[in-house]
CSV table of C-alpha atoms in Angstrom, one decimal:
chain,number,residue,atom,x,y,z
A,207,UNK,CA,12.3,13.5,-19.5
A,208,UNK,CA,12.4,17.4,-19.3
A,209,UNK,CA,12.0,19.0,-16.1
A,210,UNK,CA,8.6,20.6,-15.2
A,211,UNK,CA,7.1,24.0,-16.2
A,212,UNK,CA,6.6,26.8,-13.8
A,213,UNK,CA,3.6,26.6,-11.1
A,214,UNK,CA,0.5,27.6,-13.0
A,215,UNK,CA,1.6,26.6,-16.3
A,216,UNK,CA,-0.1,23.8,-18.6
A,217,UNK,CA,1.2,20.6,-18.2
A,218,UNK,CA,0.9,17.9,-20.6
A,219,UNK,CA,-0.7,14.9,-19.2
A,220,UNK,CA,1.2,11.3,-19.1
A,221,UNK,CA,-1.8,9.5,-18.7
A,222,UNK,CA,-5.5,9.4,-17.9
A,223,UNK,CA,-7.0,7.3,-16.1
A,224,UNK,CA,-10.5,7.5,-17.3
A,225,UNK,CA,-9.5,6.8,-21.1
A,226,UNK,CA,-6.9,4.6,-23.1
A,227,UNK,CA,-4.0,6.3,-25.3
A,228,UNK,CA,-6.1,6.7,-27.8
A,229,UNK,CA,-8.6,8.9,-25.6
A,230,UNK,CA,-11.3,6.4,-25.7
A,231,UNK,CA,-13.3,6.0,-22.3
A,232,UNK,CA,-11.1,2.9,-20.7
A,233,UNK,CA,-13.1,-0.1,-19.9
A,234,UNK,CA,-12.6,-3.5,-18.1
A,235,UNK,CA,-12.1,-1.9,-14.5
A,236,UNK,CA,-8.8,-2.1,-12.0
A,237,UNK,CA,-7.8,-5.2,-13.1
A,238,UNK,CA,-8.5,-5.2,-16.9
A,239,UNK,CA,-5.5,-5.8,-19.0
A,240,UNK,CA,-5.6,-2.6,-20.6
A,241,UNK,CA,-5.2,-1.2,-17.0
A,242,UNK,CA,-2.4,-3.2,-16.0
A,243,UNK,CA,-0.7,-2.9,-19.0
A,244,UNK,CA,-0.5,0.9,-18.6
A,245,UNK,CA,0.2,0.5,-14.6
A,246,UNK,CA,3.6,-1.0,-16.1
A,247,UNK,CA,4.2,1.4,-19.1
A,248,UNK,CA,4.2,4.1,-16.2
A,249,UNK,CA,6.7,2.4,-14.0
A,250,UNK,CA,9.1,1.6,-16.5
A,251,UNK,CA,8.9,4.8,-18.5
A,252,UNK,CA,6.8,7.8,-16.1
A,253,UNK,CA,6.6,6.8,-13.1
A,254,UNK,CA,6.0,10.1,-11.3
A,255,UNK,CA,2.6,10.9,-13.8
A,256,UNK,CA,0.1,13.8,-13.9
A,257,UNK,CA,-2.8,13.2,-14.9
A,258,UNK,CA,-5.5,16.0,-16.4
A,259,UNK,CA,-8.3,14.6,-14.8
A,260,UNK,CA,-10.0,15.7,-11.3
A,261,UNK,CA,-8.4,18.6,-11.5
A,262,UNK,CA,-5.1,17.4,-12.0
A,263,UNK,CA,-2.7,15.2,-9.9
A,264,UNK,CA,0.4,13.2,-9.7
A,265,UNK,CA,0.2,9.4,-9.0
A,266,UNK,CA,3.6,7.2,-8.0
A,267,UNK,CA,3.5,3.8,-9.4
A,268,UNK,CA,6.8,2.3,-7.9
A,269,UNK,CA,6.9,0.5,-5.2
A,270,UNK,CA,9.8,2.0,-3.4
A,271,UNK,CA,8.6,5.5,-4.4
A,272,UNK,CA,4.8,4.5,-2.8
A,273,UNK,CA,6.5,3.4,0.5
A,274,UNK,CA,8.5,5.9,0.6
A,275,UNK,CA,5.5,8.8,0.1
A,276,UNK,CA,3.4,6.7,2.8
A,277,UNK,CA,6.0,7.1,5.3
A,278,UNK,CA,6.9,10.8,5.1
A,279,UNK,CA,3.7,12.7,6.2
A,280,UNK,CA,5.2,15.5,6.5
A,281,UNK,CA,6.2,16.0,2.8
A,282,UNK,CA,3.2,13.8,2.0
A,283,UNK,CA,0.2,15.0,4.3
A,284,UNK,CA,-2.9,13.3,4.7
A,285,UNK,CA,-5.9,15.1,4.4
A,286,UNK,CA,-8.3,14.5,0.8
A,287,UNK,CA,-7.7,10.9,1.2
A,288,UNK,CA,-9.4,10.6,-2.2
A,289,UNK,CA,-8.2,11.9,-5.6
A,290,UNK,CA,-11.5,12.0,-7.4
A,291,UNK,CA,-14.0,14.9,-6.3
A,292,UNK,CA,-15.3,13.4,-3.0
A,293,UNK,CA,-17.4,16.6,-1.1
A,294,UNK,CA,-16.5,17.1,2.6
A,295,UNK,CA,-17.9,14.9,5.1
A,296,UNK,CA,-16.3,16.2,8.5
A,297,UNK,CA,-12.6,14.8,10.0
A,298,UNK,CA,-13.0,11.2,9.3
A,299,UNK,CA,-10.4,9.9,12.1
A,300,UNK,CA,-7.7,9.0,12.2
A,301,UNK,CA,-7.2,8.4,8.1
A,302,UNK,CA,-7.4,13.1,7.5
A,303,UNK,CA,-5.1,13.7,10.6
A,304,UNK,CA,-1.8,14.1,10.4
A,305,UNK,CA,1.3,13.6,13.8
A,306,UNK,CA,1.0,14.4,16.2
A,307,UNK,CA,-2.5,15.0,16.4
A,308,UNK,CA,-3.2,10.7,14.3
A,309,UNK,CA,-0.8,9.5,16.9
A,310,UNK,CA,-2.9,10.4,19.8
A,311,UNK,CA,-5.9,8.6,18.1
A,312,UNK,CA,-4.6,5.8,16.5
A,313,UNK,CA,-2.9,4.7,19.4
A,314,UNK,CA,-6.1,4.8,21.2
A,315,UNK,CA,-7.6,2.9,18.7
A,316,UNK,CA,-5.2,0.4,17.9
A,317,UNK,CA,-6.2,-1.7,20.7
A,318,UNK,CA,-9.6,-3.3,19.6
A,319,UNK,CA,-8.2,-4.4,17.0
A,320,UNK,CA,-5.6,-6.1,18.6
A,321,UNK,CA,-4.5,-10.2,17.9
A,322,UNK,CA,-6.8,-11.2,21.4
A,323,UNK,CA,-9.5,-9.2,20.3
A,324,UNK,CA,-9.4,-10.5,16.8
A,325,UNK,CA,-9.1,-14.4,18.5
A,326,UNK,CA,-12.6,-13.5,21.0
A,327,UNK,CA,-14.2,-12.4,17.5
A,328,UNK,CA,-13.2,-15.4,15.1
A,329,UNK,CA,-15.9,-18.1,16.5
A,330,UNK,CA,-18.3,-15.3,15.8
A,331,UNK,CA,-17.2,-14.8,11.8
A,332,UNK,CA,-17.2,-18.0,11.3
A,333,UNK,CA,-20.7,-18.5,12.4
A,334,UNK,CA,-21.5,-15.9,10.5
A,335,UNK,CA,-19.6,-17.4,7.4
A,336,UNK,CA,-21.6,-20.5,7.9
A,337,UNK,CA,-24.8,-19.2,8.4
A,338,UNK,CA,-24.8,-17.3,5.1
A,339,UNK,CA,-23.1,-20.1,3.0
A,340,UNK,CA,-25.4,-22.7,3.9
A,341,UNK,CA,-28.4,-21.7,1.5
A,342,UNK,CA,-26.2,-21.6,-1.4
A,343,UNK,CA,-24.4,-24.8,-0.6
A,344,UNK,CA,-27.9,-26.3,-0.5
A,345,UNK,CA,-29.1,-24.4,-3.3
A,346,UNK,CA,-25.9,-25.9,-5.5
A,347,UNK,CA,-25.0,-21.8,-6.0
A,348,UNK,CA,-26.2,-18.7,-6.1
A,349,UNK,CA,-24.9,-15.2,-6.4
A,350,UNK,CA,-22.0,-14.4,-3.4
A,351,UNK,CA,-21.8,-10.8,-2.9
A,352,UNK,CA,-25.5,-10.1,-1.8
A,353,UNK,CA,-25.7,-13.3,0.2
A,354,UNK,CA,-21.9,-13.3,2.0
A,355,UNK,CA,-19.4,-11.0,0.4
A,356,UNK,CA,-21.8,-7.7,1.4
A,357,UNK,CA,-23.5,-9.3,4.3
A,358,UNK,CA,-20.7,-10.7,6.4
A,359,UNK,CA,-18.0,-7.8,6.5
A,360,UNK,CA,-21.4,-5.8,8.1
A,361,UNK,CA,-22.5,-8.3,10.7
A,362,UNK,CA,-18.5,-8.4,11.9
A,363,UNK,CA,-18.4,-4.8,12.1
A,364,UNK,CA,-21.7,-4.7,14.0
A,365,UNK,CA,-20.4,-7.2,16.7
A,366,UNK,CA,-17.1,-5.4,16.4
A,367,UNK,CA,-18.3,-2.4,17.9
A,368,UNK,CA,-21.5,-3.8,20.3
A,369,UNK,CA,-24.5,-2.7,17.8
A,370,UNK,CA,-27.6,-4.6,17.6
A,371,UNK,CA,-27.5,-7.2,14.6
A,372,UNK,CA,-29.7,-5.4,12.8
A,373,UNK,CA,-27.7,-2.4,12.5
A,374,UNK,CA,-25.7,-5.0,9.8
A,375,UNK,CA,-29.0,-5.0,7.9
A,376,UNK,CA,-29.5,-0.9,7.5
A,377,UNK,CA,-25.9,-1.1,6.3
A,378,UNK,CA,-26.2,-3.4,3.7
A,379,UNK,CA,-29.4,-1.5,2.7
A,380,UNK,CA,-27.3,1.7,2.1
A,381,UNK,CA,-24.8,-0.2,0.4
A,382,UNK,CA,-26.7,-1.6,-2.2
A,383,UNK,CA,-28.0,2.4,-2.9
A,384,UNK,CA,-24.0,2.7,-3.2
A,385,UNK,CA,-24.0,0.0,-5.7
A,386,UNK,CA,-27.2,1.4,-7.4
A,387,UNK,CA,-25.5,5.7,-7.4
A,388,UNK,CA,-22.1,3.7,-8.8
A,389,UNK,CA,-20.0,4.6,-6.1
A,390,UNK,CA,-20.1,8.2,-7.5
A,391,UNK,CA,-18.4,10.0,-4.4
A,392,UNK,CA,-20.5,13.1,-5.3
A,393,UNK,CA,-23.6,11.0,-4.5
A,394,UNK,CA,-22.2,8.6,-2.3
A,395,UNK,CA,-20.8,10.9,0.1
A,396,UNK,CA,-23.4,12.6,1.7
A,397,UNK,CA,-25.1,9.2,2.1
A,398,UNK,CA,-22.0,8.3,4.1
A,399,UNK,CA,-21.5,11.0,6.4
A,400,UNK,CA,-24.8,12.0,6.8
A,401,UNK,CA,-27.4,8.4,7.2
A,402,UNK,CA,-24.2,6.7,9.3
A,403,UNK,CA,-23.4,9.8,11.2
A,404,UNK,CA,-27.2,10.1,12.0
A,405,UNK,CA,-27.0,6.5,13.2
A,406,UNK,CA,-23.9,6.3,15.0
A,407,UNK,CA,-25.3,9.7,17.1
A,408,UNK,CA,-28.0,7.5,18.1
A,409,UNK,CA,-25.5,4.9,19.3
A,410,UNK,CA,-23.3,7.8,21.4
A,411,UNK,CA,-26.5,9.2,22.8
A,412,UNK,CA,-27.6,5.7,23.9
A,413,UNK,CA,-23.9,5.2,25.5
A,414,UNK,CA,-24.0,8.0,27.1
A,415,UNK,CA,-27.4,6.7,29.1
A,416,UNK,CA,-26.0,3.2,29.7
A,417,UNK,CA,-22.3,3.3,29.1
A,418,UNK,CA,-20.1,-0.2,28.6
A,419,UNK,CA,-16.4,-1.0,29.8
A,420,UNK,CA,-14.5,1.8,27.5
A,421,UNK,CA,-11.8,-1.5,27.3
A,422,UNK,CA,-14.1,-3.7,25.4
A,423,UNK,CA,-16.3,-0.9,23.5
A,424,UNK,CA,-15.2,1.5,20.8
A,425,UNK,CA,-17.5,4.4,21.1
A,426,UNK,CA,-16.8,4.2,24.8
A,427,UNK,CA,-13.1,3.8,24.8
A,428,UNK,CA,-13.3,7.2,22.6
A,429,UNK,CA,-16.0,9.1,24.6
A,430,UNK,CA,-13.6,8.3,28.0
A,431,UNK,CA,-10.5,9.5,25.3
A,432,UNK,CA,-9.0,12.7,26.1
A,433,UNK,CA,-6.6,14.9,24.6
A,434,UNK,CA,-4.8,18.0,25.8
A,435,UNK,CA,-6.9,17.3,29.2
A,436,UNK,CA,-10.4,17.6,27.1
A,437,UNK,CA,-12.9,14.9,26.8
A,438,UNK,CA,-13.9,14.6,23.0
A,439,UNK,CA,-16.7,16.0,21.4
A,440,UNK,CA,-19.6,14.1,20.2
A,441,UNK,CA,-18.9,14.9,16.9
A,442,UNK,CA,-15.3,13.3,16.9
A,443,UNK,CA,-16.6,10.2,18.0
A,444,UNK,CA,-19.2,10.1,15.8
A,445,UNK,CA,-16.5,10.4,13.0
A,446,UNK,CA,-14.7,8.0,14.5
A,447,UNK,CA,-17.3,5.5,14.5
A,448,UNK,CA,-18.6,6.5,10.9
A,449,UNK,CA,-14.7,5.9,9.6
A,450,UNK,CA,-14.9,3.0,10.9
A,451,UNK,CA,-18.0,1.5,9.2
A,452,UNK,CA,-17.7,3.8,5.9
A,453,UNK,CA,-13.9,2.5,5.3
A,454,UNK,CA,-14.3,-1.2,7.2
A,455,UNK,CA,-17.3,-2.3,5.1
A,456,UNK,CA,-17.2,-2.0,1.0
A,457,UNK,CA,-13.1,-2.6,1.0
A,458,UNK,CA,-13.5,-6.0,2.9
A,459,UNK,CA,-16.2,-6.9,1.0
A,460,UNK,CA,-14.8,-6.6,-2.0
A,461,UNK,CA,-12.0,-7.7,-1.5
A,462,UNK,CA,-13.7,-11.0,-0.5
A,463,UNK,CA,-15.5,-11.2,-3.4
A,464,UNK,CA,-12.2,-10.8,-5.4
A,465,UNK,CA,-10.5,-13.9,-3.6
A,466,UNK,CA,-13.6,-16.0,-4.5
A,467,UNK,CA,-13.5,-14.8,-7.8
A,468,UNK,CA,-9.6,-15.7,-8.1
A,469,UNK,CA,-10.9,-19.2,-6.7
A,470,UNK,CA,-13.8,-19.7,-8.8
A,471,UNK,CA,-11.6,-19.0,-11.9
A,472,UNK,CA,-8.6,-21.0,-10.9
A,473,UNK,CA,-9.7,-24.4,-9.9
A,474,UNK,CA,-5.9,-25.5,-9.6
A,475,UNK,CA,-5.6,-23.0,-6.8
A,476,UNK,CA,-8.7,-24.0,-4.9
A,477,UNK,CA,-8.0,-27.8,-4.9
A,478,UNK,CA,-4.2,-27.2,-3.6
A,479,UNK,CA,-6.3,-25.1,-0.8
A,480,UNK,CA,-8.3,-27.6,0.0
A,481,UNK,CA,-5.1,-30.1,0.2
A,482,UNK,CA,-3.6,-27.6,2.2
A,483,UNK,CA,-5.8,-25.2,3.7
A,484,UNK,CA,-2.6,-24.3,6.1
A,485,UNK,CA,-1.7,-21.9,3.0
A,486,UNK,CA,-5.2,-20.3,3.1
A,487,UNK,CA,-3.7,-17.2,5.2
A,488,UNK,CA,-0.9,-16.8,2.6
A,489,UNK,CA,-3.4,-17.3,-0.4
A,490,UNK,CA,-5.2,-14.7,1.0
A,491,UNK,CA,-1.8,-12.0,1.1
A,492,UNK,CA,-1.5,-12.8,-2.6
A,493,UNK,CA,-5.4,-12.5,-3.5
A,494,UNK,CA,-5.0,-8.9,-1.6
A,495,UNK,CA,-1.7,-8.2,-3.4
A,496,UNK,CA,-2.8,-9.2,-7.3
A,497,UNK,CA,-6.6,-7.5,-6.2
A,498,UNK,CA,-5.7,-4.6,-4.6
A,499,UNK,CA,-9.5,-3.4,-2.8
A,500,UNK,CA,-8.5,0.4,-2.8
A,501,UNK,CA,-6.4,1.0,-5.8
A,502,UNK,CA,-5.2,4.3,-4.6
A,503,UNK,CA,-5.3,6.9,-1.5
A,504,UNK,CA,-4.4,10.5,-1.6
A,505,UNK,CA,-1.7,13.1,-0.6
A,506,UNK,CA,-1.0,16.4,-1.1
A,507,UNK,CA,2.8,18.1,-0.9
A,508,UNK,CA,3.8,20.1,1.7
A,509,UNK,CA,6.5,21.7,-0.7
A,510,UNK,CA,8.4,21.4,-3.6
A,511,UNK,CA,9.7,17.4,-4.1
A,512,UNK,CA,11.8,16.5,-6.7
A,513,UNK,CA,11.5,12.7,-8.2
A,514,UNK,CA,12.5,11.2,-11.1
A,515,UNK,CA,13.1,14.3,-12.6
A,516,UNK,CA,9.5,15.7,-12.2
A,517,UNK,CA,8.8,18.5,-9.8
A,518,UNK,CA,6.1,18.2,-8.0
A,519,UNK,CA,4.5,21.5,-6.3
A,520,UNK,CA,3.5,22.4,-3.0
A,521,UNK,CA,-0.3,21.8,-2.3
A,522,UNK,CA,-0.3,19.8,-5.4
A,523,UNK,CA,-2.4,16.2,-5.1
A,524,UNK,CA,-0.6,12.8,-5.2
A,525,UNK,CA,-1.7,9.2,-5.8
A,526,UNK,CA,0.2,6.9,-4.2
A,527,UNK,CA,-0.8,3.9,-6.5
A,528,UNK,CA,-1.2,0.8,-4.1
A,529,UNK,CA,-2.0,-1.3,-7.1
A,530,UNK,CA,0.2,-0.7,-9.8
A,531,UNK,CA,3.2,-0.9,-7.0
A,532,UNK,CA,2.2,-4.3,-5.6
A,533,UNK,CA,2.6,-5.7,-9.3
A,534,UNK,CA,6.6,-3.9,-9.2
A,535,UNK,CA,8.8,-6.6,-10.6
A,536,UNK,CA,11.6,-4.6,-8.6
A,537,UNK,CA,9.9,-6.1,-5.5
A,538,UNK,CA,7.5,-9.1,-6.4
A,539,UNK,CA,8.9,-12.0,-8.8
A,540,UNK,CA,6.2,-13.3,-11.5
A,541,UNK,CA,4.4,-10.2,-10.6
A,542,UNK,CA,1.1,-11.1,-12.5
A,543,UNK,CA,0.9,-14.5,-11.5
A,544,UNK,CA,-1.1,-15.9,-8.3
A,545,UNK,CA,1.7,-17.6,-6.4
A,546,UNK,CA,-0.4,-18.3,-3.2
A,547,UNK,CA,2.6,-19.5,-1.0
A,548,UNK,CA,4.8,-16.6,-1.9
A,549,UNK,CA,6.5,-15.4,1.2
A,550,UNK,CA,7.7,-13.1,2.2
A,551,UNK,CA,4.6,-11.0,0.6
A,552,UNK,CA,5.2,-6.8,1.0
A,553,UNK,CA,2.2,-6.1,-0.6
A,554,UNK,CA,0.7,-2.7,0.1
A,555,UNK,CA,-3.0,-3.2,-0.2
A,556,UNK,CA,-3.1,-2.2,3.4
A,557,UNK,CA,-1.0,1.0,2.8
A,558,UNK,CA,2.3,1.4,4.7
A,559,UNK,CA,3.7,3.9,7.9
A,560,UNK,CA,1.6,5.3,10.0
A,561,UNK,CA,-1.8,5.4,7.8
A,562,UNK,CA,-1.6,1.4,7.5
A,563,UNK,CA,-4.7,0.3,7.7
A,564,UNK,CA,-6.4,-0.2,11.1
A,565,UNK,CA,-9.0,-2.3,10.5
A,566,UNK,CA,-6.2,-4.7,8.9
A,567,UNK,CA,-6.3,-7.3,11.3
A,568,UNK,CA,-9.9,-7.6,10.8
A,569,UNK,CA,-10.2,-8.0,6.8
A,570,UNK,CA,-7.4,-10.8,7.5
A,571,UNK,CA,-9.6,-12.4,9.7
A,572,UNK,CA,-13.1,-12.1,7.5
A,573,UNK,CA,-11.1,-13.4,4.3
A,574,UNK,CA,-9.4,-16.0,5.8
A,575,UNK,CA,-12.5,-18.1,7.7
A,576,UNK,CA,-14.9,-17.0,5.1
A,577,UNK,CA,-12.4,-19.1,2.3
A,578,UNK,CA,-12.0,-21.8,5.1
A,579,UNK,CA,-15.4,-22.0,5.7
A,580,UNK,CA,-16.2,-22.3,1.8
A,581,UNK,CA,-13.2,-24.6,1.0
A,582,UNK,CA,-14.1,-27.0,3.4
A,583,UNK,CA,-17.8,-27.0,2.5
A,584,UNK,CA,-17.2,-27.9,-1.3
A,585,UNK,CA,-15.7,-30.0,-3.6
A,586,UNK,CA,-15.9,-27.3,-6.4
A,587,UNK,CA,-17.1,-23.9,-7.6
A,588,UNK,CA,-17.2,-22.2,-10.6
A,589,UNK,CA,-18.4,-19.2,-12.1
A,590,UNK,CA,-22.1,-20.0,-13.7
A,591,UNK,CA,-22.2,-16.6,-15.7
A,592,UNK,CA,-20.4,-13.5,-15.9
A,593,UNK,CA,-19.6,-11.5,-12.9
A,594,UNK,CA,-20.2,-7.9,-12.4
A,595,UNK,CA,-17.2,-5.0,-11.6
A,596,UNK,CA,-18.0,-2.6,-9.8
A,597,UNK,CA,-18.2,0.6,-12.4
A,598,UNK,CA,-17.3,3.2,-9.5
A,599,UNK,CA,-13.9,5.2,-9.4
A,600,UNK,CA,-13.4,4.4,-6.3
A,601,UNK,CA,-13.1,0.7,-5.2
A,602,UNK,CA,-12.5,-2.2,-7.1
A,603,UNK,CA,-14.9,-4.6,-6.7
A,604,UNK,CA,-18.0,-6.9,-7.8
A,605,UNK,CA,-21.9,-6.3,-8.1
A,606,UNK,CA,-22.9,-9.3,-9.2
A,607,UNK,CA,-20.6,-12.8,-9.0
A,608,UNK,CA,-23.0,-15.9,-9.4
A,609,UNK,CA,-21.2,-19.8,-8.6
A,610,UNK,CA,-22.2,-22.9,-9.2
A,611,UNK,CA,-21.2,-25.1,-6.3
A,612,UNK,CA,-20.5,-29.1,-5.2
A,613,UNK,CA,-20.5,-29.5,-1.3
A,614,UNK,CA,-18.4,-32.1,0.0
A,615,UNK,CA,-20.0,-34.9,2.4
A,616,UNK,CA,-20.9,-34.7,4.7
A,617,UNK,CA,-22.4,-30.7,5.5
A,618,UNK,CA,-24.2,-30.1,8.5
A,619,UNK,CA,-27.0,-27.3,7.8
C-alpha cells in the first residue's frame, strides 16, 4: 500500500459507504450482506480506509486498532461524535468533552447508573415489559417496536431520572417524527437539541422550586455539581439531561428490536432460551455484538498518526467502526454466527476507555427483562411479514417488525 499524499492533496477513496464497488447506492442497511462482506474486505486488505463521502474521513475496522483509538483521547479527541454532517447542538456531556474536563463529569455521573440503582429500577422495567406485552400476547402478535421496543426504553428513562410518565409519551411522539425525517441528522438535530432541551429546562426550572435528594436525582445531583469552585450553569445541565435522553432512547430501542428480531428468525435459539433462560444475559452480549445499535462514533486526530502504512493528518475525522470490529475473527471465533453462550464476549457495542457507554448498565437491564419477560410469556414467535430497517445513517435499527405469537399457559393479564 503506498504511503499517503501530502495534506491537501486528492486522495483516492477505499471505500464508500453510501454505494457498492460498483458505485451503485448500497442497500440492505448495517447488517446486509453486501455491508458485512465489505466490513471484512477492509480488515483483511484496508483496514485504515478514507472514504470521499461527508467530507472525507478515515474509519478503523480492526478490532485492536478500534480499542486502541478509543483509549487514547488524546491522539483521538472527542468532539463531532458523528461522522455524517450532524449541525451543532451545544456540549452534549460528557460524550464532546475530553480529560480532564469528561473525568469531572463522568465521574459525577457514573453513580446513577450504578449495579444498586440498576437493581431499585428492574421491578419497575419489568412492569413496564409486561404491561406493553400483554395486548399482543392476547392479540396473538402485533407489530413490536411501536408497542415495546420504542415505548419501554422511554418510560425507563423517564423513571430513571424522576419525570412524570407522560414525559415517556412526548418522547416517543418525537421519535416517531425521527422515524418519519429518516434519521437525517440535518433534520433530526435541531429537533433534538432544541424540543428536549426546551423540555428538560422546564424540568431544571421546576427543580430549582422544589429540589429532590441530588443522591437519588440526576438533574439535581448536577445542579449541586461543581467544578473549579462554580456551580453549573443551567445550560450544562440541560445538556446533560438532553444527552441523556437523545443517546439513551433510539440505541436501546433498537437494539431491542434487533434481539427480537434475531429471536423471531432463529427459533433454535429462542427455544434453548426458554430451556435455559440463565443464558439470556449472555444471548443478549452476542445479539449486541452481531447487531451492533451504533455502528460507528467519531474522532478527530490531534496530529499526525501513522497505521498500517496510511498517514493520517491532524484535524482529520476518524470512524472507529464498532461494527465491523466486533465481527474481527482476530478476536471473535465464528465471527458471523450467533453463539449466545460465548464467553468471554469483548464486544464493543458499548465503545471502550473512557467514552464507554454510560447508560450501559441500563440497555443491559432493558434487553435482558424485556427477552425474559417475552420468553417466558410464549411458546413461539415469528416474523408474520417483513420487517422494516431503519433507512437513517445513523443507527441501525427497525421501523416496522410485526410477530406472530403463541403464549404459553398459563398468562396472567
Amino acid at each position: 500500500m503506498t504511503h499517503d499524499s501530502a495534506p491537501n492533496e486528492k486522495r483516492a477513496a477505499d471505500w464508500s459507504p453510501e454505494q457498492d464497488r460498483g458505485g451503485n447506492a448500497r442497500g440492505g442497511g448495517s447488517r446486509s450482506p453486501q455491508r458485512l462482506a465489505e466490513y471484512d474486505r477492509l480488515r483483511r486488505e484496508c483496514p485504515v480506509a478514507w472514504a470521499d463521502d461527508h467530507s472525507g474521513y478515515w474509519t478503523l475496522t480492526r478490532f485492536a486498532d478500534v480499542t486502541e483509538a478509543a483509549r487514547q483521547p488524546g491522539t483521538f479527541e472527542s468532539g463531532q461524535f458523528f461522522i455524517v454532517a450532524f449541525p451543532e447542538g451545544g456540549r452534549q456531556i460528557p460524550i464532546t468533552l475530553n480529560p480532564p474536563e469528561h473525568t469531572v463529569f463522568r465521574r459525577m455521573l457514573n453513580r446513577y447508573f450504578a449495579k444498586e440503582r440498576m437493581e431499585r429500577l428492574e421491578p419497575v422495567v419489568r412492569s413496564y415489559a409486561r404491561e406493553h406485552l400483554a395486548p399482543i400476547l392476547r392479540a396473538g402478535g402485533g407489530d413490536v417496536v411501536p408497542s415495546l421496543c420504542q415505548v419501554l426504553p422511554a418510560r425507563t428513562l423517564a423513571a430513571l431520572m424522576n419525570l412524570p410518565d407522560a414525559a415517556s409519551r412526548d418522547l416517543m411522539a418525537q421519535m416517531a417524527s425521527f422515524e418519519e425525517m429518516g434519521w437525517d441528522p440535518e433534520k433530526v438535530a435541531p429537533v433534538i437539541f432544541g424540543v428536549f432541551a426546551s423540555y428538560i429546562a422546564q424540568v431544571v426550572a421546576q427543580r430549582r422550586q422544589e429540589p429532590l435528594d441530588p443522591d437519588l436525582d440526576l438533574l439535581s445531583g448536577a445542579m449541586a455539581m461543581e467544578v473549579d469552585g462554580a456551580p453549573l450553569s443551567d445550560e450544562t445541565v440541560i445538556g446533560i439531561g438532553t444527552q441523556i435522553i437523545a443517546a439513551g432512547h433510539a440505541t436501546s430501542a433498537d437494539a431491542l428490536g434487533a434481539a427480537v428480531y434475531r429471536l423471531a428468525t432463529n427459533p433454535d435459539i429462542q427455544m434453548r432460551l426458554r430451556r435455559q433462560p440463565e443464558l439470556i444475559p449472555t444471548a443478549v452480549e452476542e445479539f449486541l455484538r452481531l447487531e451492533t445499535p451504533l455502528p460507528e462514533l467519531g474522532r478527530r486526530a490531534t496530529e499526525d498518526i501513522e497505521m498500517h502504512g496510511r498517514t493520517i493528518r491532524a484535524g482529520e475525522l476518524v470512524a472507529l467502526n464498532y461494527a465491523a470490529a466486533n465481527r474481527d475473527p482476530d478476536v471473535f471465533e465464528h465471527p458471523d454466527s450467533c453463539v449466545i453462550d460465548r464467553s468471554p464476549n469483548r464486544h464493543l457495542s458499548f465503545g471502550s476507555g473512557m467514552h464507554k457507554c454510560l447508560g450501559a448498565p441500563l440497555a443491559r437491564l432493558e434487553l435482558r427483562v424485556a427477552l425474559e419477560e417475552l420468553l417466558a410469556a410464549t411458546t413461539d414467535i415469528r416474523l408474520d411479514g417483513a420487517a422494516e430497517e431503519s433507512t437513517g445513517l445513523i443507527l441501525s435499527g427497525f421501523t416496522s417488525l410485526p410477530l406472530r405469537t403463541q403464549v404459553a399457559p398459563p398468562v396472567q393479564f
